[in-house]
CSV table of C-alpha atoms and ligand atoms in Angstrom, one decimal:
chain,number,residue,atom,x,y,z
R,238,UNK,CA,7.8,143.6,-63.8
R,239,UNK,CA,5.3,143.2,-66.6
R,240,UNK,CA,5.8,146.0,-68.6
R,241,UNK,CA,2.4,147.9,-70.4
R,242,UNK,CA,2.5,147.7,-74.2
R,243,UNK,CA,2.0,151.3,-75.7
R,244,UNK,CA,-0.9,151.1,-77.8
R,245,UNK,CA,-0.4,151.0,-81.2
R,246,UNK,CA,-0.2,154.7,-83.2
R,247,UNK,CA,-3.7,155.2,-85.5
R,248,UNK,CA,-1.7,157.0,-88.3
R,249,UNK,CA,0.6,154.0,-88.6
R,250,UNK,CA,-2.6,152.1,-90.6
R,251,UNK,CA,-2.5,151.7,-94.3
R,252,UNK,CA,-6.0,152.8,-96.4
R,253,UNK,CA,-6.5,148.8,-96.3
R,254,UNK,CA,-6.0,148.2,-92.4
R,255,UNK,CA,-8.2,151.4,-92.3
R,256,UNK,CA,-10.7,149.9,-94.3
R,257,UNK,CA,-10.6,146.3,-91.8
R,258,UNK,CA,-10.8,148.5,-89.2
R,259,UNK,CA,-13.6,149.8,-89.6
R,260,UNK,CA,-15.8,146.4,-91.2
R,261,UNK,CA,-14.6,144.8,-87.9
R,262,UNK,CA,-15.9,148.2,-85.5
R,263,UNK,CA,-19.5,147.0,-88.2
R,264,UNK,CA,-19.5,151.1,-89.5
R,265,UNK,CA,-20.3,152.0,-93.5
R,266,UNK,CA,-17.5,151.7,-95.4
R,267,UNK,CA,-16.9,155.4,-96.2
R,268,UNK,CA,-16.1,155.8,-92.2
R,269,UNK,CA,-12.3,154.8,-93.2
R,270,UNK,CA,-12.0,158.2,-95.7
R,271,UNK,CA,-13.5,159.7,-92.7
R,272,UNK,CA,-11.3,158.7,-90.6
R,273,UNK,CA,-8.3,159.1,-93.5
R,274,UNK,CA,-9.3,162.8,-93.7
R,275,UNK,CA,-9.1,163.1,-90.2
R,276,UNK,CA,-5.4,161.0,-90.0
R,277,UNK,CA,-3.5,162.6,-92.9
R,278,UNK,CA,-5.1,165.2,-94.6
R,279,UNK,CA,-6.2,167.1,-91.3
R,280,UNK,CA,-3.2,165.9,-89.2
R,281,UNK,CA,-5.3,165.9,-85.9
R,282,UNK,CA,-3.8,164.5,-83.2
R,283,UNK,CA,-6.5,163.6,-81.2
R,284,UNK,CA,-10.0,161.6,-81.5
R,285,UNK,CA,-11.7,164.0,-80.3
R,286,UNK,CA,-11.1,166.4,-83.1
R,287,UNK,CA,-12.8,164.1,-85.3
R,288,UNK,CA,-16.6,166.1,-85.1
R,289,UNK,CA,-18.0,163.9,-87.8
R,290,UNK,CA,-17.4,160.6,-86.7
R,291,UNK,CA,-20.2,159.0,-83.9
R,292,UNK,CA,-18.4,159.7,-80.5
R,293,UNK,CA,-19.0,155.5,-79.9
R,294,UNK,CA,-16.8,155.0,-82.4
R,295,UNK,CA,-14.3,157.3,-81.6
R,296,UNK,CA,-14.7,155.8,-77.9
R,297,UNK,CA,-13.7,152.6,-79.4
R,298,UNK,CA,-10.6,153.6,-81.4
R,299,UNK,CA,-9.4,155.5,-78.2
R,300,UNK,CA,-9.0,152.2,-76.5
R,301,UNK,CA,-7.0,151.0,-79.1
R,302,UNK,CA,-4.9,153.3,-80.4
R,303,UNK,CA,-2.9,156.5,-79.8
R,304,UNK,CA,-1.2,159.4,-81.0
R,305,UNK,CA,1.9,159.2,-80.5
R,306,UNK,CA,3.5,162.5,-81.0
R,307,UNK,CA,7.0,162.8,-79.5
R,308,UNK,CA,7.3,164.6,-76.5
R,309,UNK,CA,9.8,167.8,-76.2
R,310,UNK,CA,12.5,166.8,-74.2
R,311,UNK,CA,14.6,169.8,-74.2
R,312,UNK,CA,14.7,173.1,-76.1
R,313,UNK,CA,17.1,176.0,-76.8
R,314,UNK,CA,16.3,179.1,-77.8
R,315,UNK,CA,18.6,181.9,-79.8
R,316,UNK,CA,18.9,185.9,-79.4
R,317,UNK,CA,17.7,185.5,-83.4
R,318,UNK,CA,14.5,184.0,-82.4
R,319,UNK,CA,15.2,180.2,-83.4
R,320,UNK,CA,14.5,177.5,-81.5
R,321,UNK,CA,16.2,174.2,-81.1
R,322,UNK,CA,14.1,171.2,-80.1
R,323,UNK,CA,14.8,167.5,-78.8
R,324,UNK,CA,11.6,165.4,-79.7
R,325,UNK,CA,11.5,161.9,-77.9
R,326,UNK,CA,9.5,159.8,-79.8
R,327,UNK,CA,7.8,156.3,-78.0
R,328,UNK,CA,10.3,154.3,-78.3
R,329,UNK,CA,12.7,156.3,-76.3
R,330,UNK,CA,14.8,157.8,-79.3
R,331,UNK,CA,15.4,161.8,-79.9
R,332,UNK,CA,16.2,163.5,-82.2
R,333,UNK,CA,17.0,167.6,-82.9
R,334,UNK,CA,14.0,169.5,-84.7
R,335,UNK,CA,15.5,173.7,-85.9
R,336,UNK,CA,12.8,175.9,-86.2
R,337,UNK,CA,14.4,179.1,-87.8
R,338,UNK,CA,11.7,182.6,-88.1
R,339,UNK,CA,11.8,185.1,-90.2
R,340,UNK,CA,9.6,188.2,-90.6
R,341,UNK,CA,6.6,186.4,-91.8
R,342,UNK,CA,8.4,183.2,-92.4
R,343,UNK,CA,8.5,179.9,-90.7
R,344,UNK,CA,11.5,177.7,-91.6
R,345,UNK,CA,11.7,174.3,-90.4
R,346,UNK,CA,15.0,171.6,-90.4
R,347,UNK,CA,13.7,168.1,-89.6
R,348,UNK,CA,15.7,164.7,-88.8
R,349,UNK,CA,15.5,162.0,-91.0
R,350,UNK,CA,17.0,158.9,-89.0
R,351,UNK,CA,18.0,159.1,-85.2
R,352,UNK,CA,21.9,158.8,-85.5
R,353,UNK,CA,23.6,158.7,-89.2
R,354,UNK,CA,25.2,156.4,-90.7
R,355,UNK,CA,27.6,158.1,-92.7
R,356,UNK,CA,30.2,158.9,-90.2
R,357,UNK,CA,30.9,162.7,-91.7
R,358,UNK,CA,34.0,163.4,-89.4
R,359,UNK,CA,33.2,167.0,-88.9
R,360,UNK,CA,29.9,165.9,-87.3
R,361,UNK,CA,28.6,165.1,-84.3
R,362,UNK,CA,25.6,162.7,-85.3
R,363,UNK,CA,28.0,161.3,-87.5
R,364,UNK,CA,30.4,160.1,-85.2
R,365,UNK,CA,27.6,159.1,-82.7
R,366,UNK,CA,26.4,156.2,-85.6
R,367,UNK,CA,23.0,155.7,-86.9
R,368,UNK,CA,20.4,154.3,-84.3
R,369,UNK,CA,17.2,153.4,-86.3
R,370,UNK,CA,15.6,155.6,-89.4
R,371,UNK,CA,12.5,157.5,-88.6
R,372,UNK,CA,9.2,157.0,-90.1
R,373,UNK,CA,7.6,158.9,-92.7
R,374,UNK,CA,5.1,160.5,-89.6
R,375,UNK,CA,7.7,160.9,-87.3
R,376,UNK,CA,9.2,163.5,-90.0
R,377,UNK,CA,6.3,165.2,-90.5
R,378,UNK,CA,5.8,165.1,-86.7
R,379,UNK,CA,8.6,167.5,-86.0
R,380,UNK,CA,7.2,169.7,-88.2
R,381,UNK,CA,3.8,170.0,-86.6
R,382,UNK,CA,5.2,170.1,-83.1
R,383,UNK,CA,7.0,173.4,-84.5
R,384,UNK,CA,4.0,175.2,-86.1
R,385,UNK,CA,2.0,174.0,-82.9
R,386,UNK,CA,4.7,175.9,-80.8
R,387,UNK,CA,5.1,179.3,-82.7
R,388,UNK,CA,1.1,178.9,-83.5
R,389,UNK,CA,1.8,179.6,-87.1
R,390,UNK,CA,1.8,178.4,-90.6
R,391,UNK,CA,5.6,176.2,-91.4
R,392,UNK,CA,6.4,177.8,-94.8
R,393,UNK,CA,9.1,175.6,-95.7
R,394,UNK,CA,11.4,172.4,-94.8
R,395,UNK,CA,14.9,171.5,-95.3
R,396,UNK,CA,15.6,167.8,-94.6
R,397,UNK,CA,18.9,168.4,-93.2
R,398,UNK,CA,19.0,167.8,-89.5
R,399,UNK,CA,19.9,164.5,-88.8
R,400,UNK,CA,20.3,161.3,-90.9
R,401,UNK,CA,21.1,160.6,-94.3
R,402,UNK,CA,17.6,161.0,-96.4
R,403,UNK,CA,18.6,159.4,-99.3
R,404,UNK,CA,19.3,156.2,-96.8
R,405,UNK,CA,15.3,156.7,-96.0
R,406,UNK,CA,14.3,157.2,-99.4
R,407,UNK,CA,10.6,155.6,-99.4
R,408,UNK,CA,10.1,157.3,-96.1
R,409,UNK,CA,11.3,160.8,-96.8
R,410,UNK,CA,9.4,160.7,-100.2
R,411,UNK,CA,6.4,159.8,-98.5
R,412,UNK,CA,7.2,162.8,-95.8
R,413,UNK,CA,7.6,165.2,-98.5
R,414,UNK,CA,4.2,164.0,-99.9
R,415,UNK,CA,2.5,164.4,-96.7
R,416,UNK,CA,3.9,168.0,-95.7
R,417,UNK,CA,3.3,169.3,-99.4
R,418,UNK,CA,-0.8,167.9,-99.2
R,419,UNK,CA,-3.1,170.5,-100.2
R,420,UNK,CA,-5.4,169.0,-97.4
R,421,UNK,CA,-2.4,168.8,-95.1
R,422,UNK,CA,0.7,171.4,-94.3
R,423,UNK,CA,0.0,172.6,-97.8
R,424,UNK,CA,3.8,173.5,-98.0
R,425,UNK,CA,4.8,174.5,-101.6
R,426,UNK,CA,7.1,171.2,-103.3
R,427,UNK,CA,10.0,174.2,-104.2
R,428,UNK,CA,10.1,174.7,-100.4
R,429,UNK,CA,10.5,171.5,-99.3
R,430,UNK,CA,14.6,171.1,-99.8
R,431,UNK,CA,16.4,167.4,-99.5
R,432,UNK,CA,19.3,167.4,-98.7
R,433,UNK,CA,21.8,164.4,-99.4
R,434,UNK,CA,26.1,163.9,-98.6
R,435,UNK,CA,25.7,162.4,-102.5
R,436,UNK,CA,23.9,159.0,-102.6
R,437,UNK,CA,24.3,158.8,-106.1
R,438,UNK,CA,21.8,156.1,-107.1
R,439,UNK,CA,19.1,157.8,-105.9
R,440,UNK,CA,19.4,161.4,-107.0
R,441,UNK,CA,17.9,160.3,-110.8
R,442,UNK,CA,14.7,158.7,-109.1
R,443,UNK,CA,14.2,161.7,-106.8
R,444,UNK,CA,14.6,163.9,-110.5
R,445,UNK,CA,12.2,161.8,-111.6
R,446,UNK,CA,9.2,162.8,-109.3
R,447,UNK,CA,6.2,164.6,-110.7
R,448,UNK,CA,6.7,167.2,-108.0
R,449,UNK,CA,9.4,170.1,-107.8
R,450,UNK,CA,10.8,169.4,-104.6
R,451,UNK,CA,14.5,170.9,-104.5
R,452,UNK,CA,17.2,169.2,-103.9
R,453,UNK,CA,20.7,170.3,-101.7
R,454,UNK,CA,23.9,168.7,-102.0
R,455,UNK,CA,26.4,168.1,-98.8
R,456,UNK,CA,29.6,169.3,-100.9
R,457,UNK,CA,32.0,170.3,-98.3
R,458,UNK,CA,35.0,170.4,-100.5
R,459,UNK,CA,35.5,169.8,-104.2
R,460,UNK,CA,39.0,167.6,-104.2
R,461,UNK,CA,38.5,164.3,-103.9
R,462,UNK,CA,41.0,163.6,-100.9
R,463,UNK,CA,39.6,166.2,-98.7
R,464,UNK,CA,36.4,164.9,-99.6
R,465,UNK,CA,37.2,161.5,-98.6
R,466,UNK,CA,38.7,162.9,-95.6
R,467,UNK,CA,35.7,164.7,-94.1
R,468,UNK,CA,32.9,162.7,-95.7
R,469,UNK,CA,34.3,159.1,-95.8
R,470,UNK,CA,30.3,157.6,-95.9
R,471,UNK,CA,30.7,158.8,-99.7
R,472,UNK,CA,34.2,157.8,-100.8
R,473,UNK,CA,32.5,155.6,-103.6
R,474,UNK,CA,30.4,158.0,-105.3
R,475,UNK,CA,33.4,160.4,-106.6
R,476,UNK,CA,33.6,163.8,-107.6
R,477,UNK,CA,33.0,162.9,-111.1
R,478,UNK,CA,30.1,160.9,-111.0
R,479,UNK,CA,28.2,163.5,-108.7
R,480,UNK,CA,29.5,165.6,-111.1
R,481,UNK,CA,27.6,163.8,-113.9
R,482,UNK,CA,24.5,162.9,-111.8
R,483,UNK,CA,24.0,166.4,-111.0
R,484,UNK,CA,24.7,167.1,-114.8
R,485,UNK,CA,21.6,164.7,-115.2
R,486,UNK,CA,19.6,166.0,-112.8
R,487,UNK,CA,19.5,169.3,-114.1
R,488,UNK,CA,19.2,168.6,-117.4
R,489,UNK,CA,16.0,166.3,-116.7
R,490,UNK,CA,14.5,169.2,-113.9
R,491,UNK,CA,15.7,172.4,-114.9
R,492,UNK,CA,15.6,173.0,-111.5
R,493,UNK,CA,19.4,174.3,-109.4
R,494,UNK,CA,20.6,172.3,-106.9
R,495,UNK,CA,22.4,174.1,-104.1
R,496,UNK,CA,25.7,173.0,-102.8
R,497,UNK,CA,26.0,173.3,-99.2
R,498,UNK,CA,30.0,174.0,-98.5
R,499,UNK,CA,30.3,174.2,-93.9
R,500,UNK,CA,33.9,176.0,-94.3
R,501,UNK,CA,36.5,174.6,-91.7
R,502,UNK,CA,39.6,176.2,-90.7
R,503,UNK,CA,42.7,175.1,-92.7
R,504,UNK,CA,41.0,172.1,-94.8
R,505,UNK,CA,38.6,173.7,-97.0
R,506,UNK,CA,39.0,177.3,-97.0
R,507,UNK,CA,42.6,177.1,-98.7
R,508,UNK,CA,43.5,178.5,-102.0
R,509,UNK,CA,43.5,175.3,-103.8
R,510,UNK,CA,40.3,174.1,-102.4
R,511,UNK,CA,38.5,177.7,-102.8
R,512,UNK,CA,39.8,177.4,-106.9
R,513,UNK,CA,38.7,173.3,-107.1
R,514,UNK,CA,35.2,174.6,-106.2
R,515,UNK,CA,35.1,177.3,-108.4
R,516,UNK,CA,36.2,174.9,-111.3
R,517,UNK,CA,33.5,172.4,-110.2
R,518,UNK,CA,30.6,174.9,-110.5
R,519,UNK,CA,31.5,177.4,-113.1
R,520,UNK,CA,28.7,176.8,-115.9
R,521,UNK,CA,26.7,174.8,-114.5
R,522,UNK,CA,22.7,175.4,-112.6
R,523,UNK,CA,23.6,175.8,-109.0
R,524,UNK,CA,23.5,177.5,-106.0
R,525,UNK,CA,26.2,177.4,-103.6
R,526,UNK,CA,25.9,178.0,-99.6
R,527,UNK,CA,28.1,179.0,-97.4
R,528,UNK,CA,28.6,178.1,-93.9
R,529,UNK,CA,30.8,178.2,-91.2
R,530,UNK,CA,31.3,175.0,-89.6
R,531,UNK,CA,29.3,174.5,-86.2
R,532,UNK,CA,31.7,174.4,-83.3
R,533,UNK,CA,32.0,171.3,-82.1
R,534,UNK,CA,33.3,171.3,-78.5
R,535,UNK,CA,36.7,168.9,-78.9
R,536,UNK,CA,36.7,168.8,-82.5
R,537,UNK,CA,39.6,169.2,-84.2
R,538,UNK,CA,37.8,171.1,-87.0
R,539,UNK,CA,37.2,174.1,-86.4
R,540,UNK,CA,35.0,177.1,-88.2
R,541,UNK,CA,36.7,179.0,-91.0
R,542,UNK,CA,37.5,183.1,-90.2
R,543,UNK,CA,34.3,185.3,-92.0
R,544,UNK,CA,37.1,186.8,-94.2
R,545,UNK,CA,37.6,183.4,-95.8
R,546,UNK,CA,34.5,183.1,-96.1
R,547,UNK,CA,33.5,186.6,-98.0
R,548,UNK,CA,36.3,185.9,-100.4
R,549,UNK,CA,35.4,182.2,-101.3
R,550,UNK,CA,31.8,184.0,-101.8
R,551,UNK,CA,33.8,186.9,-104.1
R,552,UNK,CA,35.8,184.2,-105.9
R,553,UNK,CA,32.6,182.2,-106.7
R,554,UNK,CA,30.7,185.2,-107.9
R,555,UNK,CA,33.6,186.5,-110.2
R,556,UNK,CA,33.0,183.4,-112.1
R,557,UNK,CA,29.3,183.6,-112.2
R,558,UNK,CA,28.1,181.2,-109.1
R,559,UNK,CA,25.2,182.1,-107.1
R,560,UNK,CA,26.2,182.2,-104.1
R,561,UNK,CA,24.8,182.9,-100.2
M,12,SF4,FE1,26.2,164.2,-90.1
M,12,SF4,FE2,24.7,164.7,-92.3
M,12,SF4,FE3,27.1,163.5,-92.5
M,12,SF4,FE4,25.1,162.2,-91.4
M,12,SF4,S1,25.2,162.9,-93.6
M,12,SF4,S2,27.2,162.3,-90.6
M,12,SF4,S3,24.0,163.8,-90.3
M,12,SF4,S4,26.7,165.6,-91.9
């Protein structure tokens, strides 16, 4: 059976395949900023919204493109009032979209590839293995198909569902780009968090973007073995060298990197480990956050009692560390 090829998505177009475009549909030039305006400033996600441009021409692009916003799949919502979404996108693949309110707040944690790559044993994603990496629309996607749903403003984005972002860079750059645009989401760069397991070589050129965009750091445990152990994607870059590279980073940014530490029962949350973190923060701009591992249904890890927790966050603030 001959199967129907999906048209192809508008916002996919460069500003030059724009401009063709629009010479070849014989309209003024300045139509493609129009339409631009309209694409990724405006973030509509249909012709119709597009009041300035003649309704012939939208009539036109309509039979040749789409939108193609994913489609929600499935969703789960909490007693807290989150909401956990699975957005299909055109090709078939999902992924999970977290949208987390709070008083006047909308929090948002988007996907950054469908599967990861990085095989983090504690994770489920990880141990599924990466599928494809998602495009720089598809991120910002997730994040209009939340503020959409709760019919508000998103006030800020953590990179940190699934996918390694660091393993997207151009993409997730050009994401955070889009979602801080004054004419689009308008989202503040301090409130639009990466977060990376440590891809080492590209922490210095994500310090050295103009805007303030904050970075988090997958920690998990700071002895090397363990490390290694639960995060084996990252084996190469060492304690040491994140050590230094985060060093770098805040020396060149001024800005405090927040270690994100998912305590598991019996392999993090020992006394040894709970002292190795304190060492590995003690002086230095950071922010450390605590979690309790997600429960994995036949994991072998499992999440850490609340008591360990409260006293890895006592131990950490006795020696000055910021901790949540
Ligand atoms: Fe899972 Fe993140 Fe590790 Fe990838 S980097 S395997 S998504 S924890």
């Amino acid at each position: 059976m001959e199967q129907t090829k999906q048209p192809r998505d508008i916002r996919s177009l460069t500003m030059d395949e724009l401009t063709e475009l629009v010479a070849s549909c014989k309209q003024p030039a300045f139509r493609a900023k129009q339409l631009a305006e309209w694409l990724f400033d405006k973030n509509v996600c249909s012709f119709d919204e597009m009041t300035n441009i003649p309704k012939a021409l939208r009539e036109q692009l309509a039979e040749q493109f789409s939108f193609n916003a994913p489609e929600e799949i499935a969703r789960q919502v909490s007693s807290d009032g989150s909401r956990k979404y699975l957005l299909r996108f055109s090709d078939g693949i999902s992924v999970e979209t977290v949208a987390m309110p709070s008083r006047s707040k909308l929090a948002v944690c988007i996907s950054t590839q469908a599967g990861c790559a990085m095989g983090c044993v504690f994770c489920a994603t990880g141990i599924a293995g990466l599928t494809r990496s998602l495009t720089a629309q598809e991120m910002v996607d997730q994040v209009l198909h939340v503020a959409n749903d709760f019919n508000e403003r998103v006030t800020s984005v953590v990179f940190m569902g699934q996918g390694e972002p660091f393993n997207n860079f151009d993409a997730t750059v050009e994401a955070l780009r889009k979602l801080n645009s004054e004419h689009g989401p308008n989202i503040g760069a301090r409130h639009l968090t990466v977060s990376t397991c440590g891809i080492i070589p590209r922490i210095r050129p994500f310090a050295d973007l103009p805007e303030q965009f904050t970075l988090a750091i997958s920690l998990h445990s700071a002895i090397q073995q363990t490390r290694n152990q639960l995060m084996p994607g990252v084996k190469k870059y060492t304690l040491p060298r994140l050590y230094e590279a985060l060093r770098l980073y805040t020396e060149k940014t001024g800005r405090r990197p927040t270690y994100e530490f998912a305590m598991i029962e019996g392999i993090n949350d020992t006394d040894p480990e709970m002292r190795a973190l304190c060492d590995f923060c003690e002086g230095t701009l950071c922010h450390v956050n605590l979690i309790q591992l997600n429960n994995i249904p036949d994991s072998p890890f499992k999440p850490s009692p609340q008591k360990k927790v409260e006293e890895l966050q006592r131990r950490l603030m006795t020696r000055g560390v910021e901790t949540t």
